Coordinates of C-alpha atoms in Angstrom, one line a residue:
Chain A
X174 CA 25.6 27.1 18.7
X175 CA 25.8 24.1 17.0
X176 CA 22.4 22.6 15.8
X177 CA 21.8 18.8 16.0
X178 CA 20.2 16.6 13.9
X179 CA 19.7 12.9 12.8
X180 CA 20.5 11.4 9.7
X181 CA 16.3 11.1 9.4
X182 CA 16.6 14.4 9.5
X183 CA 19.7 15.0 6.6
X184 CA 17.3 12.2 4.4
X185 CA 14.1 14.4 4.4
X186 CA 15.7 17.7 3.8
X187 CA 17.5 16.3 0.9
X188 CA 14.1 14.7 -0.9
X189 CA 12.5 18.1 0.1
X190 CA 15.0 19.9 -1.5
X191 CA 14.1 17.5 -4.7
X192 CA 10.5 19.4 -5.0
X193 CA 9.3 22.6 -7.2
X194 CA 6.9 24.7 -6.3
X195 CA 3.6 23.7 -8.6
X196 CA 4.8 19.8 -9.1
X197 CA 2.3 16.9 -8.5
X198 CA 4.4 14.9 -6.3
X199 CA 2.9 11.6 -5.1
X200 CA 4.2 8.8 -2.1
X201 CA 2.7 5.3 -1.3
X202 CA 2.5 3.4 1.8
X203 CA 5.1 3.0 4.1
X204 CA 6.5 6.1 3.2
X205 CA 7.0 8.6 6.1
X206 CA 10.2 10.1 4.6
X207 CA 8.8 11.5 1.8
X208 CA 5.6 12.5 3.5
X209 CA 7.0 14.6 5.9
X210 CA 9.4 16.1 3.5
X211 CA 6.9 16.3 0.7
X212 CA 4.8 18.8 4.0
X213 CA 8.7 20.3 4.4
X214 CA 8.9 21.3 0.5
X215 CA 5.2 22.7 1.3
X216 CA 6.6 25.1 3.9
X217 CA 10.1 26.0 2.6
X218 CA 10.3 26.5 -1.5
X219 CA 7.0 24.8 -2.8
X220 CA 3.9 26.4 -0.9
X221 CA 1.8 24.9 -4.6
X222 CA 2.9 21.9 -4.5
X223 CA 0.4 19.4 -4.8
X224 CA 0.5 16.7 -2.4
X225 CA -1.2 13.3 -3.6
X226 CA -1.4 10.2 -1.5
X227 CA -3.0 6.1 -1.4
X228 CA -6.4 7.3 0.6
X229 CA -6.5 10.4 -2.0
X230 CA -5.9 13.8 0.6
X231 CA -5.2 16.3 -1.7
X232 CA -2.8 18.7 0.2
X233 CA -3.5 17.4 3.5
X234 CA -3.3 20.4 6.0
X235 CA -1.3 18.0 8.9
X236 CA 0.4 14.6 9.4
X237 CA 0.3 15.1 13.1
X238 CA -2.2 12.1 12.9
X239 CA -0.7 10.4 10.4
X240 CA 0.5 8.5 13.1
X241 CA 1.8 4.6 11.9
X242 CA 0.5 5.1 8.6
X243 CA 1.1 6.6 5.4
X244 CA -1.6 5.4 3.9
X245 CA -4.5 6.5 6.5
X246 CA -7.8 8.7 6.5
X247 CA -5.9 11.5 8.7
X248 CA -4.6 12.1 4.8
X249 CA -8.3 13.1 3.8
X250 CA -9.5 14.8 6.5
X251 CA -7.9 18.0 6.5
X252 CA -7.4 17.7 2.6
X253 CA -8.7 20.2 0.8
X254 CA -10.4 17.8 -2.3
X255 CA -10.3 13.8 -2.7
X256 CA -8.6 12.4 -5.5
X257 CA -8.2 8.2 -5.3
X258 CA -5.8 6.1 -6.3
X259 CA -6.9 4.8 -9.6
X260 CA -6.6 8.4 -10.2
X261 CA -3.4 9.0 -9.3
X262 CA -2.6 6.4 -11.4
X263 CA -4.2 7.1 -14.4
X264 CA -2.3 10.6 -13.8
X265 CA 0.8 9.5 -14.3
X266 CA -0.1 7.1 -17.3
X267 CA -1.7 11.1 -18.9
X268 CA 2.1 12.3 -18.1
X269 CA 1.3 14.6 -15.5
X270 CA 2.6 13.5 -12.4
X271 CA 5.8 15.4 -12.2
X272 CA 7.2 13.2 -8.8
X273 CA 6.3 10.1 -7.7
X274 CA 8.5 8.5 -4.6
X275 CA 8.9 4.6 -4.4
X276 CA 10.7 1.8 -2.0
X277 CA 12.7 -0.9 -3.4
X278 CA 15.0 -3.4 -1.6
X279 CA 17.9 -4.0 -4.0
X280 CA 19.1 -1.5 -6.4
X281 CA 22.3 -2.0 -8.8
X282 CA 24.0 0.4 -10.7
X283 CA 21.8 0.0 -14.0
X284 CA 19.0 1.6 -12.0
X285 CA 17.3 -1.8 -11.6
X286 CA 15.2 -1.9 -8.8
X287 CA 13.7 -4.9 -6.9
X288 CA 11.3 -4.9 -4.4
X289 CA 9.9 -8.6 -5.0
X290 CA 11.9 -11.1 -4.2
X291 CA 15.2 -12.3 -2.5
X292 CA 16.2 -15.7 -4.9
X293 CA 13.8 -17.2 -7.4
X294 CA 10.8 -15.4 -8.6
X295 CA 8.3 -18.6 -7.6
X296 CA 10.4 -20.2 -4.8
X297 CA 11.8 -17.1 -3.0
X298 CA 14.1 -17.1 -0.1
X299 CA 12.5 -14.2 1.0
X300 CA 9.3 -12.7 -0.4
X301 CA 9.2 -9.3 -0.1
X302 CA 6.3 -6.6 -0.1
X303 CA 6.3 -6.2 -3.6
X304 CA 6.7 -3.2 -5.8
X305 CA 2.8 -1.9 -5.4
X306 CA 3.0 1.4 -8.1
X307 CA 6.6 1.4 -8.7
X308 CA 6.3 -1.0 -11.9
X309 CA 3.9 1.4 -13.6
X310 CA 4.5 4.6 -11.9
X311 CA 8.8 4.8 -12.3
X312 CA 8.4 4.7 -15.9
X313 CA 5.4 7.0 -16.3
X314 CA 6.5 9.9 -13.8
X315 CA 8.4 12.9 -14.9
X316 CA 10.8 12.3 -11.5
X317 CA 11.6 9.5 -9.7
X318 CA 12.6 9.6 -6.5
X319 CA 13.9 6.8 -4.3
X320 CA 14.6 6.3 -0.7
X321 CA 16.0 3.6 1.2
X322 CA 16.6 3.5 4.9
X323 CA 19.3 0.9 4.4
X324 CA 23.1 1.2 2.9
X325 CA 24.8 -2.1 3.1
X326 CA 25.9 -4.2 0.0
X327 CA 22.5 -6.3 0.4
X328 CA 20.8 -3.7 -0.7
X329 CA 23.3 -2.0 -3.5
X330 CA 24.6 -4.9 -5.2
X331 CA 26.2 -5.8 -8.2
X332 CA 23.1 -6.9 -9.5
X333 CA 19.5 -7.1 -8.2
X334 CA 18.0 -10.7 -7.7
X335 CA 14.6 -9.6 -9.5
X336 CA 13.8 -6.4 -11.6
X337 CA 10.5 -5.4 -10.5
X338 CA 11.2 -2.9 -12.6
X339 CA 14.2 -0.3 -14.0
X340 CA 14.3 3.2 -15.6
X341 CA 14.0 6.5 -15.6
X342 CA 15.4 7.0 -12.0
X343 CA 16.2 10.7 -10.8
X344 CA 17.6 9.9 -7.8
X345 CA 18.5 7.7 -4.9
X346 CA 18.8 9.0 -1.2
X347 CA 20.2 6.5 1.4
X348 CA 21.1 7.1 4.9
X349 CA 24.7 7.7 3.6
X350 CA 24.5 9.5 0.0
X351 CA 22.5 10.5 -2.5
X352 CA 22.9 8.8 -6.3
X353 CA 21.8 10.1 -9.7
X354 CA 20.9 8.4 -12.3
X355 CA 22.7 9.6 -15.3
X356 CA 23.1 7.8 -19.0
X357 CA 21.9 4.7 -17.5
X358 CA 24.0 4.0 -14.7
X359 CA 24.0 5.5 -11.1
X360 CA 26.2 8.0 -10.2
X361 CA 27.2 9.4 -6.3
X362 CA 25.9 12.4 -6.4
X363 CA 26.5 13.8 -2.7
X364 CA 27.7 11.9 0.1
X365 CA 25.9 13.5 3.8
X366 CA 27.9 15.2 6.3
X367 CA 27.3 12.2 8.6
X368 CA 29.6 10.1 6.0
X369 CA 32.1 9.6 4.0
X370 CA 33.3 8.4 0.8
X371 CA 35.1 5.4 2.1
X372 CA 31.7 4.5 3.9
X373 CA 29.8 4.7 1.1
X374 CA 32.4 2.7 -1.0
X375 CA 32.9 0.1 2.0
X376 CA 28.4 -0.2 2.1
X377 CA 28.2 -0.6 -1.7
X378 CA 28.6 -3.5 -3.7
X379 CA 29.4 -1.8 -6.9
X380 CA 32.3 0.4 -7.7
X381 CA 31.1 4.0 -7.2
X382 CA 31.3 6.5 -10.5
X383 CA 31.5 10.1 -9.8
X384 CA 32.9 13.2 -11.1
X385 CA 33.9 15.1 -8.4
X386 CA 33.0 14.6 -4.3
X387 CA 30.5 16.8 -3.1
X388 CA 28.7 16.6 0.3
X389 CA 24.7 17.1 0.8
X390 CA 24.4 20.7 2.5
X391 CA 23.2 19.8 6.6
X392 CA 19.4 20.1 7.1
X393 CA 19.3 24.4 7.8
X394 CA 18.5 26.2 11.4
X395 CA 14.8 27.2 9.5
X396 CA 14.3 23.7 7.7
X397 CA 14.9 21.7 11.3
X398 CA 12.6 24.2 13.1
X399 CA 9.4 23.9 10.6
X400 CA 10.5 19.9 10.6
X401 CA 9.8 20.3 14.8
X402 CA 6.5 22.2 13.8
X403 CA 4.8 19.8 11.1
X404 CA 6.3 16.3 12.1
X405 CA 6.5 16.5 16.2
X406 CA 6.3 13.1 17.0
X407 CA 9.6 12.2 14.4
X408 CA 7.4 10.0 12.1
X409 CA 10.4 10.5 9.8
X410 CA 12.2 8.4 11.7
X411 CA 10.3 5.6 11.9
X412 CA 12.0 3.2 9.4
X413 CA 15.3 3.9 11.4
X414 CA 13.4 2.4 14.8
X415 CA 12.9 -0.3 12.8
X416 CA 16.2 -1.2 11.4
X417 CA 17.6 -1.7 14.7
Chain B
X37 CA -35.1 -12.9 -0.3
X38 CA -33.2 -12.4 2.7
X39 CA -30.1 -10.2 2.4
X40 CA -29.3 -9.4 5.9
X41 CA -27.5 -12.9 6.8
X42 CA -25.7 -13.5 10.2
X43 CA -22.2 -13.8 9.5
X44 CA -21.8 -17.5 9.4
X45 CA -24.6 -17.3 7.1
X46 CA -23.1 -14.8 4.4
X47 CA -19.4 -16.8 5.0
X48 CA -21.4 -20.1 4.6
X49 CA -21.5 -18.5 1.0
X50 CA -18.0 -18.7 -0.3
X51 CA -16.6 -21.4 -1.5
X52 CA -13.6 -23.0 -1.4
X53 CA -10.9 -22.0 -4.4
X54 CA -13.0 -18.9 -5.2
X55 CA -11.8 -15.6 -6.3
X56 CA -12.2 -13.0 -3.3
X57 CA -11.7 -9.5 -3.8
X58 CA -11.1 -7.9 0.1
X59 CA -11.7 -4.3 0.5
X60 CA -10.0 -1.6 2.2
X61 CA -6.1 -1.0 1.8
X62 CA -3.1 -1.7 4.1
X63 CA -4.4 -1.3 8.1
X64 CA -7.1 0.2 7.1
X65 CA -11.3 -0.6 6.9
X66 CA -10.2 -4.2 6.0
X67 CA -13.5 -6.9 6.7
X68 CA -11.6 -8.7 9.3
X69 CA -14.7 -10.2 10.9
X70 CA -15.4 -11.8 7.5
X71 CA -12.1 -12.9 6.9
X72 CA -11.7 -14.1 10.4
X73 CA -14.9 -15.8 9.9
X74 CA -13.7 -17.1 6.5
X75 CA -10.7 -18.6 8.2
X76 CA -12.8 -20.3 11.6
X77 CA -15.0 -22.0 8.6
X78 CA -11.5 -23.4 6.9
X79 CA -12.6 -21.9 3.4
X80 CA -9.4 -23.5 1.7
X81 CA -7.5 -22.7 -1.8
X82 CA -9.2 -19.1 -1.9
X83 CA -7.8 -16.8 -4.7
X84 CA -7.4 -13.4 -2.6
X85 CA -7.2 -10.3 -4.8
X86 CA -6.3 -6.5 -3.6
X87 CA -4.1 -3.9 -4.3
X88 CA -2.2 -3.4 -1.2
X89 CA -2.9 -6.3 1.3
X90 CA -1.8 -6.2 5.3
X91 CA -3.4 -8.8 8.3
X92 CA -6.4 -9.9 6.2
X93 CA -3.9 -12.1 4.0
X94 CA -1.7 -12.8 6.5
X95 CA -4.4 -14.3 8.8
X96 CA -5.7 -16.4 6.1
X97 CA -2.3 -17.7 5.3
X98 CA -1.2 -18.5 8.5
X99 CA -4.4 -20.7 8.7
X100 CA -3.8 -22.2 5.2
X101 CA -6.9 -20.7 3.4
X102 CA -5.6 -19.4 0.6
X103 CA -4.1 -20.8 -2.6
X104 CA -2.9 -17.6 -4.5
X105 CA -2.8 -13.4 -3.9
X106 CA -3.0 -11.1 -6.6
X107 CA -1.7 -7.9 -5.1
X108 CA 0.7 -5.5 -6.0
X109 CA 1.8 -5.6 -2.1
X110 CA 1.6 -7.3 1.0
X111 CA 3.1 -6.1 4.3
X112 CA 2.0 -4.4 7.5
X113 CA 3.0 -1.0 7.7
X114 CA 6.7 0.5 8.7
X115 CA 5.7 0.3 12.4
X116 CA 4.7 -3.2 12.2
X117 CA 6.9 -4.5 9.7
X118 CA 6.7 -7.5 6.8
X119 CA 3.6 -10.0 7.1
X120 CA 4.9 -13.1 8.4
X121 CA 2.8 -16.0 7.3
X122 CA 2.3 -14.6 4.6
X123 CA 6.3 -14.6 3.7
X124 CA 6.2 -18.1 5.3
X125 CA 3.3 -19.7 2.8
X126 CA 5.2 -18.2 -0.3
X127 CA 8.6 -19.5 1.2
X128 CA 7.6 -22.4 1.5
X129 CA 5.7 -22.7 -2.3
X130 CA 2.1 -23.3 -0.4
X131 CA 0.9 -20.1 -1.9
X132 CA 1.2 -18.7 -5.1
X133 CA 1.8 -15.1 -5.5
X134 CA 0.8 -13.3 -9.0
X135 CA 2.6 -9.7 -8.3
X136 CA 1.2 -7.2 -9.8
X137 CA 1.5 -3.3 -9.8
X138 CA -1.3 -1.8 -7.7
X139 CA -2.4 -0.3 -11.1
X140 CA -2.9 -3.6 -12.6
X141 CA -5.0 -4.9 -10.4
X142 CA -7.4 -2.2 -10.9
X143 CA -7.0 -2.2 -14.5
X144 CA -7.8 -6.0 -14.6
X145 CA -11.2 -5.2 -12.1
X146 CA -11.6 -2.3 -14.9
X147 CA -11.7 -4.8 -17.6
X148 CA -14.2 -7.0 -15.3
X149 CA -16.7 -4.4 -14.6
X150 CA -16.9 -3.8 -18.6
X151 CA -16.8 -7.5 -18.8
X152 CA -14.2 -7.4 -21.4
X153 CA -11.6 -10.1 -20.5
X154 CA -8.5 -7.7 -20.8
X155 CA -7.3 -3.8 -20.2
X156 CA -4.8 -2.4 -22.1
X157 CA -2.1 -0.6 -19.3
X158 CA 0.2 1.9 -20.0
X159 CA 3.5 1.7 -17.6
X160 CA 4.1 -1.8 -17.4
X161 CA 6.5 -1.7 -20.1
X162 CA 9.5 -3.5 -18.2
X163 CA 10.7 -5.4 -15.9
X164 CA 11.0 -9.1 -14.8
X165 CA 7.0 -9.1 -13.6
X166 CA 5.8 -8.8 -17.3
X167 CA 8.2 -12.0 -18.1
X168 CA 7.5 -14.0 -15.1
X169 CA 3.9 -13.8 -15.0
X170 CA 1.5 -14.9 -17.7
X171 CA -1.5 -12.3 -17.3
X172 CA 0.4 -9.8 -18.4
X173 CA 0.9 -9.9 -22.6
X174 CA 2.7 -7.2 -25.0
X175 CA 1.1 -7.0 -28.5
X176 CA 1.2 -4.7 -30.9
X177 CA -1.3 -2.0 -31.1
X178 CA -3.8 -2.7 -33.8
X179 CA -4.2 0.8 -34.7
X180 CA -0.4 1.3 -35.3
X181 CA 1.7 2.9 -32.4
X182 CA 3.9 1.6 -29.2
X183 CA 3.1 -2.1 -28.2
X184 CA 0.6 -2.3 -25.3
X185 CA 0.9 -4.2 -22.1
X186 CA -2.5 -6.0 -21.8
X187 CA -3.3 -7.5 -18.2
X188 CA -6.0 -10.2 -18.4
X189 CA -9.5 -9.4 -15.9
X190 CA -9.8 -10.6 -12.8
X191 CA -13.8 -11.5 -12.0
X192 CA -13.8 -11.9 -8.4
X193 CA -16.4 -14.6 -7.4
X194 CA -16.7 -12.4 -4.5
X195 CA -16.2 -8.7 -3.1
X196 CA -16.3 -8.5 0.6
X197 CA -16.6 -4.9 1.4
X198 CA -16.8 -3.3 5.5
X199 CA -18.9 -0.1 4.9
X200 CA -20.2 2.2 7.5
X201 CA -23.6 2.6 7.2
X202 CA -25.9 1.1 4.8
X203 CA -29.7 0.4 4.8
X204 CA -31.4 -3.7 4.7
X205 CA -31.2 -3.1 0.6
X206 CA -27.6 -2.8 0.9
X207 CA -27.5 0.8 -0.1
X208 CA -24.1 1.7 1.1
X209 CA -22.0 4.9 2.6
X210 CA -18.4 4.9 2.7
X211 CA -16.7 7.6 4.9
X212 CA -13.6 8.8 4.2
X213 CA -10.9 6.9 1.1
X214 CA -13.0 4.6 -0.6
X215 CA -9.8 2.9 -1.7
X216 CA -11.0 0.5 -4.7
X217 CA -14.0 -0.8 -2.7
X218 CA -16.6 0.9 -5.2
X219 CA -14.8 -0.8 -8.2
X220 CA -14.5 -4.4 -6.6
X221 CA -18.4 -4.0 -6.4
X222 CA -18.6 -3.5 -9.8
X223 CA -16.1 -6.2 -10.9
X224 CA -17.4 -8.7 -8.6
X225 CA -20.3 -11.4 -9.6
X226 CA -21.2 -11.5 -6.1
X227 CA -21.0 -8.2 -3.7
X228 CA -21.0 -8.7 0.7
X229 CA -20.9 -6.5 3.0
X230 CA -20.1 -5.9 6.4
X231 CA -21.3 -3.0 8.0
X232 CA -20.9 -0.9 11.4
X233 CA -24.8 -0.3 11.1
X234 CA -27.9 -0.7 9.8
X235 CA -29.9 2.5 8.9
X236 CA -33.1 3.0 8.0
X237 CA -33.8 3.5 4.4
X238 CA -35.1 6.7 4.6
X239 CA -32.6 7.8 6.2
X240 CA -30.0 6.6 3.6
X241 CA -32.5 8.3 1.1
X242 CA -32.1 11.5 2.3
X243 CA -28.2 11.9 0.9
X244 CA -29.1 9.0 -2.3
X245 CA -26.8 10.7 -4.2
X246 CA -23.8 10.4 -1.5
X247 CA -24.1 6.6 -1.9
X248 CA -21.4 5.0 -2.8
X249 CA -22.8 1.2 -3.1
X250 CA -26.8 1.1 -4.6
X251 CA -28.3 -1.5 -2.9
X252 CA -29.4 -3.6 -5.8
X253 CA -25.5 -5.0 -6.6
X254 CA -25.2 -6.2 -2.8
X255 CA -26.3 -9.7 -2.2
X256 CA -25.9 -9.9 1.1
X257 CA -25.5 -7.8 4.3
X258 CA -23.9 -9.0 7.7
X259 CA -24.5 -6.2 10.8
X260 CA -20.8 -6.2 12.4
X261 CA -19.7 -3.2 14.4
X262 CA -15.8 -2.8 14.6
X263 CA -15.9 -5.4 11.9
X264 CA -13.1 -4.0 10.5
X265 CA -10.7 -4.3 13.7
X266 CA -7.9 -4.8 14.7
X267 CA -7.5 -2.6 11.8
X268 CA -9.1 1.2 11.6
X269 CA -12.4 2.4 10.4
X270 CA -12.3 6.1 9.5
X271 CA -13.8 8.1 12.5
X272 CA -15.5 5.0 14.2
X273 CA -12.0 3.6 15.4
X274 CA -8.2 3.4 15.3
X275 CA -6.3 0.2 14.5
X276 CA -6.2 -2.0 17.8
X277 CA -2.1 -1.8 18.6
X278 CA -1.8 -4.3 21.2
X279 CA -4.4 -6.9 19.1
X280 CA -1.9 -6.5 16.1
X281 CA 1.6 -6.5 18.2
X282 CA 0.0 -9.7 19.9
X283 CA -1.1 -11.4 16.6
X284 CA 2.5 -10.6 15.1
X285 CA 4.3 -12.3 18.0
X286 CA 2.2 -15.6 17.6
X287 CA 4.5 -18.3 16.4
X288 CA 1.7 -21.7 16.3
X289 CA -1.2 -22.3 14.9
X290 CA -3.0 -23.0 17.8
X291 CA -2.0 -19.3 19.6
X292 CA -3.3 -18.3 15.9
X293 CA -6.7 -20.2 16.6
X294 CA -6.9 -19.0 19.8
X295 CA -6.7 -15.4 18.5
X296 CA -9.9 -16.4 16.5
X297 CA -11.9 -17.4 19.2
X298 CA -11.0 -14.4 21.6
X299 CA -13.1 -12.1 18.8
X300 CA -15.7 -14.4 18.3
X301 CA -18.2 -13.0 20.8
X302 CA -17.3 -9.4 19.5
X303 CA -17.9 -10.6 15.3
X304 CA -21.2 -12.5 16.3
X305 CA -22.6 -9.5 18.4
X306 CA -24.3 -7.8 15.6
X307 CA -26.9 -10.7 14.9
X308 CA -27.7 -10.3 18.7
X309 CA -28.5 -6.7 18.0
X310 CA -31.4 -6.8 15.6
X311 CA -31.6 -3.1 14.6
X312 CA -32.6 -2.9 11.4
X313 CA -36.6 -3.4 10.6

């Protein structure tokens, strides 16, 4: 039988894969991906993970709630100990947040990231969210993990309009591919089943470095079924509702 | 002195071009029946300051309220998508924003509630946001080592805080995240809150060590159930979907003002409820 899945689905295996058993991992808000796969790693190879969030749920026991937000007090209730923001923060800053997950809107191949703006700094043409932690957190976190719901050559472009910040990038997961960062430049790592390498060549406005090809492995019969159990209502796929 | 104020009252109370600090984070606990109170008065040029901001700053843009936001992030969530006047006042240059990185803004409400007028953050170490903006300085450290980002204080004139339950002293319970709430109260010169009710004070005296605000930093108290909706109040209520998916569709001003006044009976209906003494 063949097993079906979405590319929401390829995206949060991949970051779960990402996770240790033991690591700190932390994500923001507006970050369904990598709280469902963050609960995903939990279930599969990382049952000590420590899951750290914005309202400060450690290990929250269900997302099931977590409804429109990433950010909400569904994250504290089944948690089994509180543990804030500042804290988080000053975490990282100690060195001991082992994987924080950020947003950005532009990346370029120097692994700078922007999040800010779209034009100039003080009279954008598009003001963005802004990078909330990213700016202290990317270079303070042992890992850096980066998801973006969007592949097109707005978003990975020869070079980013603002640099919210850059650095010590692990990796970058798009709906198409996955990059590395390696000696300061990003690198295709894996390109999804879904895709192909002409794809991500014709969605990216830099010229792709890479060794050899290599595809992401398709989310597993066991990973999709405890996906169904701990994320019913597809929260993972949220962003994707959006973009169309 | 009276600290229980009715809400026009306590709002009567900021001025324009001061420096508010608005508690809560994203959609959630935010005091939107002061802020919508804050913009029906036309408080003008204020100086909003939070770490991750959602309809609170949007609605006081969109009504031309506010002259700058210090925030390391301003948009609804991923179900309701960017804030819209809010990217339309910094478009179009009538507010200033001062980005910052979540971390910095509680660093610089660190440095205020030790009245020292800068904190020393580790992180912010590059990156255009430590070129473009000028509260951010890299100096060498005095006691030999890596160069230090310092990021200048921020004293809010004014923390505006929704709390659950607190007595008429002001003594104060937070349920659930606590977000940077108990902070602003200590950076702020001036502490307001607004609160689902009024308890008595022995009854806040029973848990005294569970609260989160003392009374004696609070200088004034405004009785406002669901005074934090259309966004969510842990276990009292969940955001108000259609309020937000209707306020989000609003183009004018006037469908904006309008949206004011349809909550005004609901933000005025503590005062009619005298529960406290």
């Amino acid at each position: 039988m063949r097993t079906s899945y979405s590319v929401s689905d390829i995206m949060t295996c991949a970051l779960a894969r990402m996770l240790k058993d033991g690591e700190t991992v932390f994500h923001g808000v507006s970050s369904h991906l990598p709280m469902v796969a963050i609960q995903l790693a939990k279930h599969m190879q990382a049952p000590n993970l420590v899951h750290l969030n914005i309202p400060g749920g450690v290990n929250p026991s269900s997302l099931k709630k977590a409804s429109y937000s990433s950010a909400g007090a569904d994250l504290v209730t089944g948690a089994e100990a509180y543990f804030p923001l500042d804290e988080v923060f000053d975490l990282s800053m100690r060195g001991k947040l082992d994987v924080a997950f950020l947003g950005g809107v532009q990346f370029d191949v120097h692994g700078n990231v922007n999040a800010s703006v779209i034009g100039d700094y003080r009279q954008p043409k598009v003001r963005l969210p802004g990078g909330a932690g990213s700016a202290v957190l990317i270079p303070t976190a042992k890992k850096i993990i980066l998801w973006r719901t969007k592949h097109d050559k707005r978003t990975f472009v020869e070079r980013v309009d603002f640099v919210t910040t850059r650095g010590n990038l692990w990796k970058i997961v798009t709906p198409l591919c996955i990059f590395e960062f390696r000696h300061g430049k990003l690198h295709l790592d894996s390109i999804h089943p879904t895709s192909s390498l002409e794809e991500v060549r014709a969605n990216t406005g830099f010229e792709l470095l890479y060794d050899e090809i290599k595809y992401t492995p398709p989310p597993s019969k066991r990973e999709l079924d405890v996906l169904k159990k701990i994320d019913p209502y597809e929260y993972r796929a949220l962003e994707f509702q959006l973009n169309r | 002195m009276k600290k229980i104020l009715t809400l026009q009252e306590a709002v009567a109370d900021v001025q324009d071009g001061d420096t508010v600090a608005l508690g809560g984070n994203v959609l959630h606990r935010a005091p939107m029946a002061f802020v919508r109170e804050m913009a029906r008065q036309k408080k003008k040029e204020l100086k909003l300051v939070k770490t991750a901001g959602a309809h609170d700053i949007d609605l006081l843009c969109a009504l031309d309220c506010v002259q700058s936001v210090e925030a390391g992030f301003v948009s609804y969530e991923t179900k309701y998508g960017l804030a819209p006047h809010y990217r339309k006042a910094v478009e179009s240059g009538k507010v200033t924003v001062n980005e910052h990185a979540c971390y910095t803004v509680i660093c610089a409400l660190r440095a205020a509630a030790m009245n020292v007028p800068f904190m020393p953050v580790k992180g912010l170490c590059a990156g255009d946001l430590l070129v473009k903006n000028d509260y951010f300085v890299v100096v060498e450290d005095p006691f030999g080592g890596e160069p230090v980002t310092l990021v200048k204080a921020i004293v809010p004139d004014v923390a505006i805080i929704h709390v659950h339950e607190c007595d008429q002293h002001g003594n104060a319970r937070i349920y659930g995240p606590r977000f940077e709430d108990v902070l602003m109260t200590r950076a702020a010169k001036k502490v307001i809150l607004t609160t689902e009710q009024i308890v008595p004070r022995s009854r806040m005296k029973l848990q005294a060590e569970y609260i989160d605000i003392p009374g004696f930093l609070v200088d004034a108290i405004v009785h406002v159930p669901q005074g934090a909706s259309p966004c969510s109040c842990y276990k009292k209520y969940d955001i108000d979907d259609q309020a937000l998916r209707s306020y989000l569709a609003m183009q004018n001003r006037d469908e904006i003002e309008s949206y004011l006044k349809r909550y005004e009976r609901k933000d005025y209906a503590g005062e009619r409820m005298a529960v406290w003494v």
